[in-house]
């Protein structure tokens, strides 16, 4: 996880996140953002990955049967789970999402970051791209507060709200003027006109292009809603 905007996103909401903490895909490849340092003190922080390495406390495949996942983590439940730049590399994202939901404590939070428009980056494979609606479909037992959901580009500190223009760079003067961005509108119109005479047509010959864009969301496990696959801990075994 090497995107500085993901760290900025976590820092933004760190004060409202409670432990214990679980970081999925925590292996440090040399450019990994250090989230653990944001939560120092006596609060428990566990890093998991499919391979041993710096930052990894437990080696685990989170798409395994939940009984194996639960045993590897000693039955712990977590107040906050970080799953940043991981789901696109998972060949069974629904299975992983179900297991992560079951690892959350009651009212626990999931911080998730997934690519919407991004280059192929195989570690070791790259399978998926996601919309905000897709994230909600993966985690139906979580409530995602709009105030804690946003998109980011590859530029440090560049965030935007989630809307229908997700990641779009639009070549339209009227659209930018409507949003109060006159200079952007002039630039867009100039590029559009130049493309008509064959210049910059490789990029400006389209109505819009997509900037590198990730979706970042914080969801809280719904209260009073149980996962049907979660065993009843109060049940009497005969």
C-alpha positions as MATLAB code, in Angstrom:
seq = 'XXXXXXXXXXXXXXXXXXXXXXXXXXXXXXXXXXXXXXXXXXXXXXXXXXXXXXXXXXXXXXXXXXXXXXXXXXXXXXXXXXXXXXXXXXXXXXXXXXXXXXXXXXXXXXXXXXXXXXXXXXXXXXXXXXXXXXXXXXXXXXXXXXXXXXXXXXXXXXXXXXXXXXXXXXXXXXXXXXXXXXXXXXXXXXXXXXXXXXXXXXXXXXXXXXXXXXXXXXXXXXXXXXXXXXXXXXXXXX';
ca = [
       0.000    0.000    0.000;
       2.066    2.900   -1.291;
      -0.491    5.648   -1.996;
       0.065    8.667    0.254;
      -3.582    9.706   -0.181;
      -4.659    6.563    1.638;
      -2.612    7.601    4.658;
      -4.072   11.122    4.469;
      -7.551    9.566    4.322;
      -6.908    7.436    7.420;
      -5.402   10.401    9.288;
      -8.532   12.415    8.535;
     -10.718    9.992   10.505;
      -8.157    8.495   12.905;
      -9.664   10.218   15.934;
     -12.985    8.422   15.430;
     -11.487    4.945   14.913;
     -11.283    2.496   17.797;
      -9.080   -0.548   18.322;
      -8.160   -3.293   18.196;
      -6.884   -2.640   14.658;
      -6.425   -5.092   11.783;
      -4.478   -4.086    8.664;
      -5.025   -6.332    5.637;
      -2.107   -6.484    3.201;
       0.353   -5.029    5.713;
       3.619   -6.281    4.173;
       6.052   -3.421    3.616;
       7.390   -3.543    0.062;
       9.540   -0.457    0.580;
       6.960    2.166   -0.345;
       4.184    1.111    2.041;
       2.542    3.847    4.115;
       3.010    3.206    7.844;
      -0.498    3.182    9.307;
       0.603    1.409   12.477;
       2.501    4.535   13.556;
      -0.770    6.485   13.601;
      -2.135    4.296   16.401;
       0.688    3.955   18.897;
       0.059    3.190   22.561;
      -1.579    0.293   24.292;
      -4.168   -0.367   21.585;
      -3.661   -3.686   19.784;
      -2.618   -3.499   16.116;
      -2.333   -6.630   13.950;
      -0.930   -6.702   10.417;
      -1.824   -9.644    8.168;
      -0.678  -10.682    4.720;
      -0.378  -13.805    2.576;
       3.423  -13.692    2.815;
       5.896  -13.089    5.620;
       7.745   -9.799    5.724;
       8.155   -6.468    7.518;
       4.907   -5.316    9.100;
       3.305   -8.787    9.027;
       2.229  -10.268   12.365;
       0.088  -13.117   11.017;
       0.348  -14.868    7.638;
      -3.158  -15.676    6.477;
      -5.348  -16.089    3.402;
      -8.539  -14.170    4.136;
     -10.473  -16.069    1.463;
     -10.173  -19.327    3.409;
     -13.047  -20.846    5.348;
     -13.912  -18.514    8.209;
     -13.134  -21.160   10.822;
      -9.488  -21.183    9.656;
      -9.358  -17.375    9.555;
     -10.889  -17.133   13.010;
      -8.431  -19.657   14.433;
      -5.415  -17.886   12.920;
      -6.509  -14.660   14.615;
      -7.314  -16.424   17.917;
     -10.994  -15.485   17.758;
     -10.275  -11.759   17.997;
     -12.745   -9.134   16.773;
     -11.592   -5.716   15.648;
     -12.882   -2.203   16.172;
     -11.259   -1.066   12.916;
     -10.112   -2.952    9.828;
      -7.973   -1.344    7.099;
      -8.275   -2.905    3.648;
      -6.449   -0.545    1.298;
      -5.415   -1.482   -2.253;
      -6.098   -5.157   -1.559;
      -9.460   -6.200   -3.001;
      -8.415   -5.672   -6.625;
      -5.770   -8.389   -6.094;
      -8.195  -10.874   -4.515;
      -9.635  -13.614   -6.744;
     -12.594  -14.089   -4.360;
     -13.543  -10.553   -3.217;
     -17.002  -11.535   -1.962;
     -15.511  -14.270    0.234;
     -12.920  -11.871    1.640;
     -15.544   -9.181    2.222;
     -17.740  -11.635    4.123;
     -14.833  -12.719    6.328;
     -13.787   -9.130    7.038;
     -17.342   -8.271    8.045;
     -17.397  -11.196   10.462;
     -14.085  -10.052   11.974;
     -15.550   -6.666   12.878;
     -16.648   -6.066   16.457;
     -20.219   -4.777   16.925;
     -20.372   -1.273   15.405;
     -16.791   -1.751   14.164;
     -15.478    0.251   11.190;
     -13.969   -0.808    7.890;
     -11.686    1.617    6.011;
     -11.522    0.452    2.412;
      -9.720    1.827   -0.633;
     -10.215    0.367   -4.116;
      -9.243    1.525   -7.608;
     -11.877    2.914   -9.954;
      -9.542    3.966  -12.792;
      -5.952    2.832  -12.343;
      -3.088    1.185  -14.178;
      -2.730   -2.585  -14.046;
      -0.489   -3.450  -11.104;
      -0.066   -7.172  -10.527;
       0.998   -8.228   -6.991;
       0.891  -11.025   -8.146;
      -2.396  -10.473  -10.049;
      -4.788   -7.573  -10.638;
      -8.408   -8.600  -11.226;
     -10.963   -5.870  -10.509;
     -12.012   -2.202  -10.575;
     -14.780   -0.908   -8.296;
     -17.484    1.740   -8.064;
     -18.881    2.983   -4.720;
     -22.027    0.930   -5.398;
     -19.817   -2.114   -5.882;
     -18.202   -1.568   -2.473;
     -21.633   -1.391   -0.851;
     -22.610   -4.624   -2.616;
     -19.525   -6.342   -1.196;
     -20.353   -5.182    2.347;
     -24.161   -5.247    2.728;
     -23.998   -5.341    6.541;
     -22.121   -2.033    6.721;
     -23.455    1.536    6.692;
     -21.292    3.909    4.637;
     -21.641    7.519    5.783;
     -21.416    9.911    2.817;
     -19.312   12.292    4.922;
     -16.623    9.612    5.208;
     -16.607    8.541    1.554;
     -14.617   10.264   -1.185;
     -12.407    9.768   -4.220;
      -8.741   10.645   -4.664;
      -6.460   10.992   -7.661;
      -2.810   10.024   -7.813;
      -1.854   13.582   -6.832;
      -1.082   13.921   -3.107;
      -3.918   15.666   -1.260;
      -6.291   15.782   -4.245;
      -9.694   14.555   -3.038;
     -13.231   15.030   -4.332;
     -16.726   13.981   -3.253;
     -18.341   10.905   -4.754;
     -20.694   11.945   -7.572;
     -21.667   10.995  -11.130;
     -18.466   12.604  -12.496;
     -16.293   10.116  -10.631;
     -12.765   10.613  -11.933;
     -13.822   12.442  -15.095;
     -11.790   15.146  -16.776;
     -14.404   16.765  -18.997;
     -13.557   18.740  -22.141;
     -16.523   21.108  -21.890;
     -16.411   24.865  -21.360;
     -20.079   25.023  -20.283;
     -19.634   22.254  -17.686;
     -16.646   23.982  -16.057;
     -18.302   27.410  -16.241;
     -21.382   25.991  -14.499;
     -19.126   24.755  -11.681;
     -17.367   28.120  -11.428;
     -14.076   26.979  -12.987;
     -13.696   29.476  -15.842;
      -9.973   28.916  -16.452;
     -10.480   25.151  -16.605;
     -13.299   25.736  -19.079;
     -11.124   27.908  -21.312;
      -8.351   25.304  -21.240;
     -10.805   22.506  -22.013;
     -12.287   24.435  -24.931;
      -8.830   25.221  -26.304;
      -7.836   21.548  -26.184;
     -11.100   20.590  -27.879;
     -10.533   23.097  -30.692;
      -6.926   21.978  -31.162;
      -8.069   18.361  -31.407;
     -10.323   19.329  -34.320;
      -7.272   20.273  -36.361;
      -5.430   17.133  -35.384;
      -3.441   18.379  -32.394;
      -3.737   16.594  -29.001;
      -6.417   14.358  -30.518;
      -4.892   11.412  -28.628;
      -6.347   12.864  -25.421;
      -8.701   15.714  -26.288;
     -10.567   13.927  -29.057;
     -12.910   12.456  -26.442;
     -15.710   14.123  -24.480;
     -13.895   13.134  -21.300;
     -11.058   11.010  -19.963;
     -10.539    9.464  -16.524;
      -7.803   10.542  -14.152;
      -6.183    7.841  -11.967;
      -8.891    7.528   -9.323;
      -9.393    5.525   -6.140;
     -12.556    5.182   -4.066;
     -12.075    5.566   -0.298;
     -14.914    4.698    2.093;
     -15.480    4.143    5.811;
     -18.310    1.800    6.736;
     -19.645    0.873   10.163;
     -21.182   -2.502   10.938;
     -24.924   -2.034   11.323;
     -26.281   -2.439   14.819;
     -28.887   -5.117   15.402;
     -28.126   -6.901   12.114;
     -26.447  -10.270   12.329;
     -24.571  -12.095    9.603;
     -26.642  -15.205    8.837;
     -23.425  -17.195    8.555;
     -22.229  -16.092   12.011;
     -22.697  -18.878   14.555;
     -24.985  -18.154   17.493;
     -22.581  -17.902   20.406;
     -25.479  -18.176   22.876;
     -26.942  -21.287   21.351;
     -27.103  -24.414   23.513;
     -25.190  -27.306   22.006;
     -26.725  -30.681   22.827;
];
